[in-house]
Amino acid sequence: MKNLITIYCFLCLIGFCQTGIAQESASALDEKPENFKKRSPIYDYTEKKLNNVDTIPDFSTRKNKLKITGTIYESDGVTPAKNVLLFIHQADENGNFELKRSNKKRYVHHRGWVKTDADGHYTFYTFVPGKYIYGNELKQILPIIKEPGKPEYKIETYIFDDDPLLTESCRTRIRQEPGSERILELDKKEGIFVAKRDIILGREVIDSYAK
C-alpha cells in the first residue's frame, strides 16, 4: 500500500509539472499573432525554444566576425529584465539587405532572435555590416524589442564607433540622449570583434507596432 501511495504521488507530481510547462508554452503562443504576412518579423522565429544566445546566418564565413553582448534592464535601469525577446536584422558586408521569401513573405536573411535569461543577458554572434549601398547612411544593425505582455517596438539601431560617417556632432547628440550605448566600440579578441550594449526598456522606443 505504501508503494502504491508513493507511485501515485510521483505520477501526480509529473502531471503537475507537465501542466505548468503546457500553460507556459500556451501563454507564449498567445502573444504570437497568427497573421504571418502582416506581423512583425520578431515573431517569425522557427526555434521551439529561444535562449539568450543566437548566431546570425553566414557568421562562420564572414571576415569581420562580431560578438555583441549586453544586459537588458527594466525601466528602473537596475533590475534585469528576463524573458524579453530581442530581434535584429542587418545588411551583409557589402551593405546589401539580402532578401529571402517564406510563405509569400519577404524577410532579411541576416537576422536572429534571443530571449534574455534570468539575469537579462543576451549575446549575438554576427558580423560587421557594410554601409547601406543605396544611401549615405551609417553602418547599423536594426533591433526590435518584445516585452512579455506588451506590444513589440523598435529601438535605436546599433551603430559603430569607427564608422567614418559618424560625425562628432552626431556623437555629441547621441550621448545626450537615451541609448548612448548603441555606439559599439569594437575590441578584437582572438580573431573576433567584441562589443557590448546594455538596454533599458522604454527609454529608446522609436516606433511601436501596436495597432
CSV table of C-alpha atoms in Angstrom, one decimal:
chain,number,residue,atom,x,y,z
A,1,MET,CA,0.0,0.0,0.0
A,2,LYS,CA,2.8,2.4,0.9
A,3,ASN,CA,4.4,1.7,-2.5
A,4,LEU,CA,1.1,2.4,-4.3
A,5,ILE,CA,0.8,5.8,-2.5
A,6,THR,CA,4.4,6.7,-3.4
A,7,ILE,CA,3.8,5.9,-7.1
A,8,TYR,CA,0.5,7.8,-7.1
A,9,CYS,CA,2.2,10.9,-5.6
A,10,PHE,CA,5.0,10.6,-8.2
A,11,LEU,CA,2.5,10.5,-11.1
A,12,CYS,CA,0.6,13.5,-9.7
A,13,LEU,CA,3.9,15.5,-9.5
A,14,ILE,CA,4.8,14.6,-13.1
A,15,GLY,CA,1.3,15.6,-14.2
A,16,PHE,CA,1.5,19.0,-12.3
A,17,CYS,CA,4.9,19.8,-13.9
A,18,GLN,CA,3.7,18.9,-17.4
A,19,THR,CA,0.6,21.1,-16.9
A,20,GLY,CA,2.8,24.0,-15.8
A,21,ILE,CA,5.0,23.6,-18.9
A,22,ALA,CA,2.0,23.4,-21.2
A,23,GLN,CA,0.5,26.6,-19.6
A,24,GLU,CA,3.8,28.4,-20.0
A,25,SER,CA,4.0,27.4,-23.7
A,26,ALA,CA,0.4,28.4,-24.4
A,27,SER,CA,0.9,31.9,-22.9
A,28,ALA,CA,3.9,32.4,-25.1
A,29,LEU,CA,2.0,31.3,-28.2
A,30,ASP,CA,-0.9,33.6,-27.2
A,31,GLU,CA,1.4,36.6,-27.8
A,32,LYS,CA,2.3,35.5,-31.3
A,33,PRO,CA,0.0,37.0,-33.9
A,34,GLU,CA,-1.5,34.5,-36.3
A,35,ASN,CA,-1.3,36.7,-39.4
A,36,PHE,CA,2.1,35.6,-40.7
A,37,LYS,CA,2.3,38.1,-43.6
A,38,LYS,CA,1.4,41.2,-41.6
A,39,ARG,CA,3.0,40.6,-38.2
A,40,SER,CA,6.4,41.9,-37.1
A,41,PRO,CA,9.4,39.8,-38.0
A,42,ILE,CA,10.2,39.4,-34.3
A,43,TYR,CA,7.6,36.6,-34.3
A,44,ASP,CA,9.0,34.7,-37.3
A,45,TYR,CA,11.4,32.6,-35.3
A,46,THR,CA,11.3,28.8,-36.0
A,47,GLU,CA,13.0,27.6,-32.9
A,48,LYS,CA,10.7,25.8,-30.4
A,49,LYS,CA,12.6,27.3,-27.5
A,50,LEU,CA,14.6,30.5,-27.8
A,51,ASN,CA,17.5,31.2,-25.5
A,52,ASN,CA,19.8,34.2,-24.8
A,53,VAL,CA,22.3,33.3,-27.5
A,54,ASP,CA,21.9,33.3,-31.2
A,55,THR,CA,24.1,33.2,-34.3
A,56,ILE,CA,23.3,35.1,-37.5
A,57,PRO,CA,23.3,33.2,-40.8
A,58,ASP,CA,26.7,33.1,-42.5
A,59,PHE,CA,28.6,34.1,-39.4
A,60,SER,CA,31.2,31.5,-39.9
A,61,THR,CA,32.1,32.6,-43.4
A,62,ARG,CA,32.3,36.4,-42.7
A,63,LYS,CA,35.6,38.3,-42.4
A,64,ASN,CA,34.6,40.8,-39.7
A,65,LYS,CA,33.0,38.5,-37.2
A,66,LEU,CA,31.3,40.3,-34.3
A,67,LYS,CA,30.1,39.2,-30.8
A,68,ILE,CA,27.6,41.5,-29.2
A,69,THR,CA,26.8,41.0,-25.5
A,70,GLY,CA,24.7,43.0,-23.1
A,71,THR,CA,22.1,43.2,-20.4
A,72,ILE,CA,18.5,44.3,-20.8
A,73,TYR,CA,17.2,46.1,-17.7
A,74,GLU,CA,13.7,47.1,-16.6
A,75,SER,CA,12.8,50.8,-16.8
A,76,ASP,CA,14.4,51.5,-13.5
A,77,GLY,CA,17.8,50.7,-15.1
A,78,VAL,CA,18.8,48.3,-12.3
A,79,THR,CA,16.5,45.3,-12.4
A,80,PRO,CA,17.5,42.7,-15.0
A,81,ALA,CA,14.6,42.0,-17.5
A,82,LYS,CA,14.1,38.3,-18.1
A,83,ASN,CA,12.2,36.7,-21.0
A,84,VAL,CA,12.5,39.7,-23.2
A,85,LEU,CA,12.7,39.0,-26.9
A,86,LEU,CA,15.3,40.9,-28.9
A,87,PHE,CA,15.3,40.6,-32.7
A,88,ILE,CA,17.9,42.0,-35.0
A,89,HIS,CA,18.5,42.2,-38.8
A,90,GLN,CA,21.1,43.8,-40.9
A,91,ALA,CA,22.8,44.3,-44.2
A,92,ASP,CA,25.6,42.0,-45.4
A,93,GLU,CA,29.3,43.1,-45.5
A,94,ASN,CA,28.6,44.8,-48.9
A,95,GLY,CA,25.7,46.9,-47.5
A,96,ASN,CA,23.0,44.8,-49.2
A,97,PHE,CA,19.9,43.6,-47.3
A,98,GLU,CA,19.8,40.1,-48.7
A,99,LEU,CA,16.1,39.2,-49.0
A,100,LYS,CA,14.6,35.7,-48.9
A,101,ARG,CA,11.0,34.6,-49.1
A,102,SER,CA,8.9,32.3,-47.0
A,103,ASN,CA,5.2,31.6,-47.5
A,104,LYS,CA,5.0,34.6,-49.8
A,105,LYS,CA,6.5,36.9,-47.2
A,106,ARG,CA,9.9,38.6,-47.8
A,107,TYR,CA,12.4,38.8,-45.0
A,108,VAL,CA,16.0,39.9,-44.4
A,109,HIS,CA,18.3,36.8,-44.5
A,110,HIS,CA,20.8,38.0,-41.9
A,111,ARG,CA,18.7,38.1,-38.7
A,112,GLY,CA,18.4,36.5,-35.3
A,113,TRP,CA,16.4,36.2,-32.1
A,114,VAL,CA,17.3,35.9,-28.4
A,115,LYS,CA,15.3,35.7,-25.2
A,116,THR,CA,17.0,37.1,-22.2
A,117,ASP,CA,17.8,34.8,-19.2
A,118,ALA,CA,17.0,35.5,-15.6
A,119,ASP,CA,19.9,38.0,-15.4
A,120,GLY,CA,18.7,39.9,-18.5
A,121,HIS,CA,21.8,38.8,-20.5
A,122,TYR,CA,21.9,38.3,-24.3
A,123,THR,CA,24.5,37.5,-26.9
A,124,PHE,CA,24.6,37.7,-30.7
A,125,TYR,CA,27.3,36.2,-32.9
A,126,THR,CA,27.1,38.2,-36.1
A,127,PHE,CA,29.4,40.3,-38.3
A,128,VAL,CA,30.0,44.0,-39.0
A,129,PRO,CA,27.6,45.1,-41.8
A,130,GLY,CA,28.6,47.3,-44.6
A,131,LYS,CA,27.2,50.7,-45.3
A,132,TYR,CA,23.8,50.6,-47.0
A,133,ILE,CA,24.6,50.6,-50.7
A,134,TYR,CA,21.6,52.7,-51.7
A,135,GLY,CA,22.2,55.7,-49.4
A,136,ASN,CA,24.8,57.6,-47.4
A,137,GLU,CA,23.9,56.0,-44.1
A,138,LEU,CA,25.8,54.7,-41.1
A,139,LYS,CA,26.6,51.0,-40.8
A,140,GLN,CA,23.9,49.7,-38.5
A,141,ILE,CA,22.1,46.8,-37.0
A,142,LEU,CA,18.3,47.2,-36.6
A,143,PRO,CA,16.6,45.8,-33.4
A,144,ILE,CA,13.1,45.2,-32.3
A,145,ILE,CA,12.1,44.5,-28.6
A,146,LYS,CA,9.2,42.5,-27.3
A,147,GLU,CA,8.5,42.6,-23.6
A,148,PRO,CA,6.2,40.0,-22.0
A,149,GLY,CA,2.6,41.1,-22.2
A,150,LYS,CA,3.3,44.3,-24.2
A,151,PRO,CA,3.4,45.1,-28.0
A,152,GLU,CA,6.7,44.9,-29.7
A,153,TYR,CA,8.6,48.1,-30.6
A,154,LYS,CA,11.7,49.3,-32.4
A,155,ILE,CA,14.6,50.8,-30.6
A,156,GLU,CA,17.6,52.8,-31.7
A,157,THR,CA,19.9,51.0,-34.0
A,158,TYR,CA,23.3,49.6,-33.2
A,159,ILE,CA,26.0,51.8,-34.8
A,160,PHE,CA,29.8,51.7,-34.9
A,161,ASP,CA,32.3,53.9,-33.2
A,162,ASP,CA,34.8,53.6,-36.1
A,163,ASP,CA,32.3,54.5,-38.8
A,164,PRO,CA,33.7,57.4,-40.8
A,165,LEU,CA,30.2,58.7,-41.3
A,166,LEU,CA,29.6,59.1,-37.6
A,167,THR,CA,30.4,62.7,-37.2
A,168,GLU,CA,31.4,64.4,-33.9
A,169,SER,CA,28.2,66.4,-33.9
A,170,CYS,CA,26.2,63.2,-34.3
A,171,ARG,CA,28.2,61.5,-31.4
A,172,THR,CA,27.5,64.5,-29.2
A,173,ARG,CA,23.8,64.4,-29.9
A,174,ILE,CA,23.6,60.6,-29.3
A,175,ARG,CA,25.5,60.9,-26.0
A,176,GLN,CA,22.9,63.4,-24.7
A,177,GLU,CA,20.0,61.1,-25.4
A,178,PRO,CA,18.9,57.7,-24.0
A,179,GLY,CA,20.6,54.9,-25.8
A,180,SER,CA,24.1,56.3,-26.0
A,181,GLU,CA,25.5,52.7,-25.5
A,182,ARG,CA,24.2,51.9,-29.0
A,183,ILE,CA,27.6,53.2,-30.3
A,184,LEU,CA,29.6,50.0,-30.4
A,185,GLU,CA,33.2,50.2,-29.6
A,186,LEU,CA,34.9,47.2,-31.2
A,187,ASP,CA,37.7,45.3,-29.4
A,188,LYS,CA,39.2,42.5,-31.4
A,189,LYS,CA,39.9,39.3,-29.3
A,190,GLU,CA,41.2,36.1,-30.8
A,191,GLY,CA,40.1,37.0,-34.3
A,192,ILE,CA,36.6,38.3,-33.5
A,193,PHE,CA,35.4,41.8,-32.7
A,194,VAL,CA,33.7,42.1,-29.3
A,195,ALA,CA,31.2,44.9,-28.3
A,196,LYS,CA,28.7,45.5,-25.6
A,197,ARG,CA,25.4,47.3,-25.4
A,198,ASP,CA,23.1,47.4,-22.4
A,199,ILE,CA,19.4,48.3,-23.0
A,200,ILE,CA,16.9,49.9,-20.6
A,201,LEU,CA,13.4,49.1,-21.5
A,202,GLY,CA,11.2,52.0,-22.5
A,203,ARG,CA,14.0,54.6,-23.0
A,204,GLU,CA,14.7,54.1,-26.6
A,205,VAL,CA,11.3,53.5,-28.3
A,206,ILE,CA,11.3,54.9,-31.8
A,207,ASP,CA,8.3,53.1,-33.3
A,208,SER,CA,5.6,50.8,-31.9
A,209,TYR,CA,3.8,48.1,-33.9
A,210,ALA,CA,0.7,48.4,-31.6
A,211,LYS,CA,-2.5,49.0,-33.5
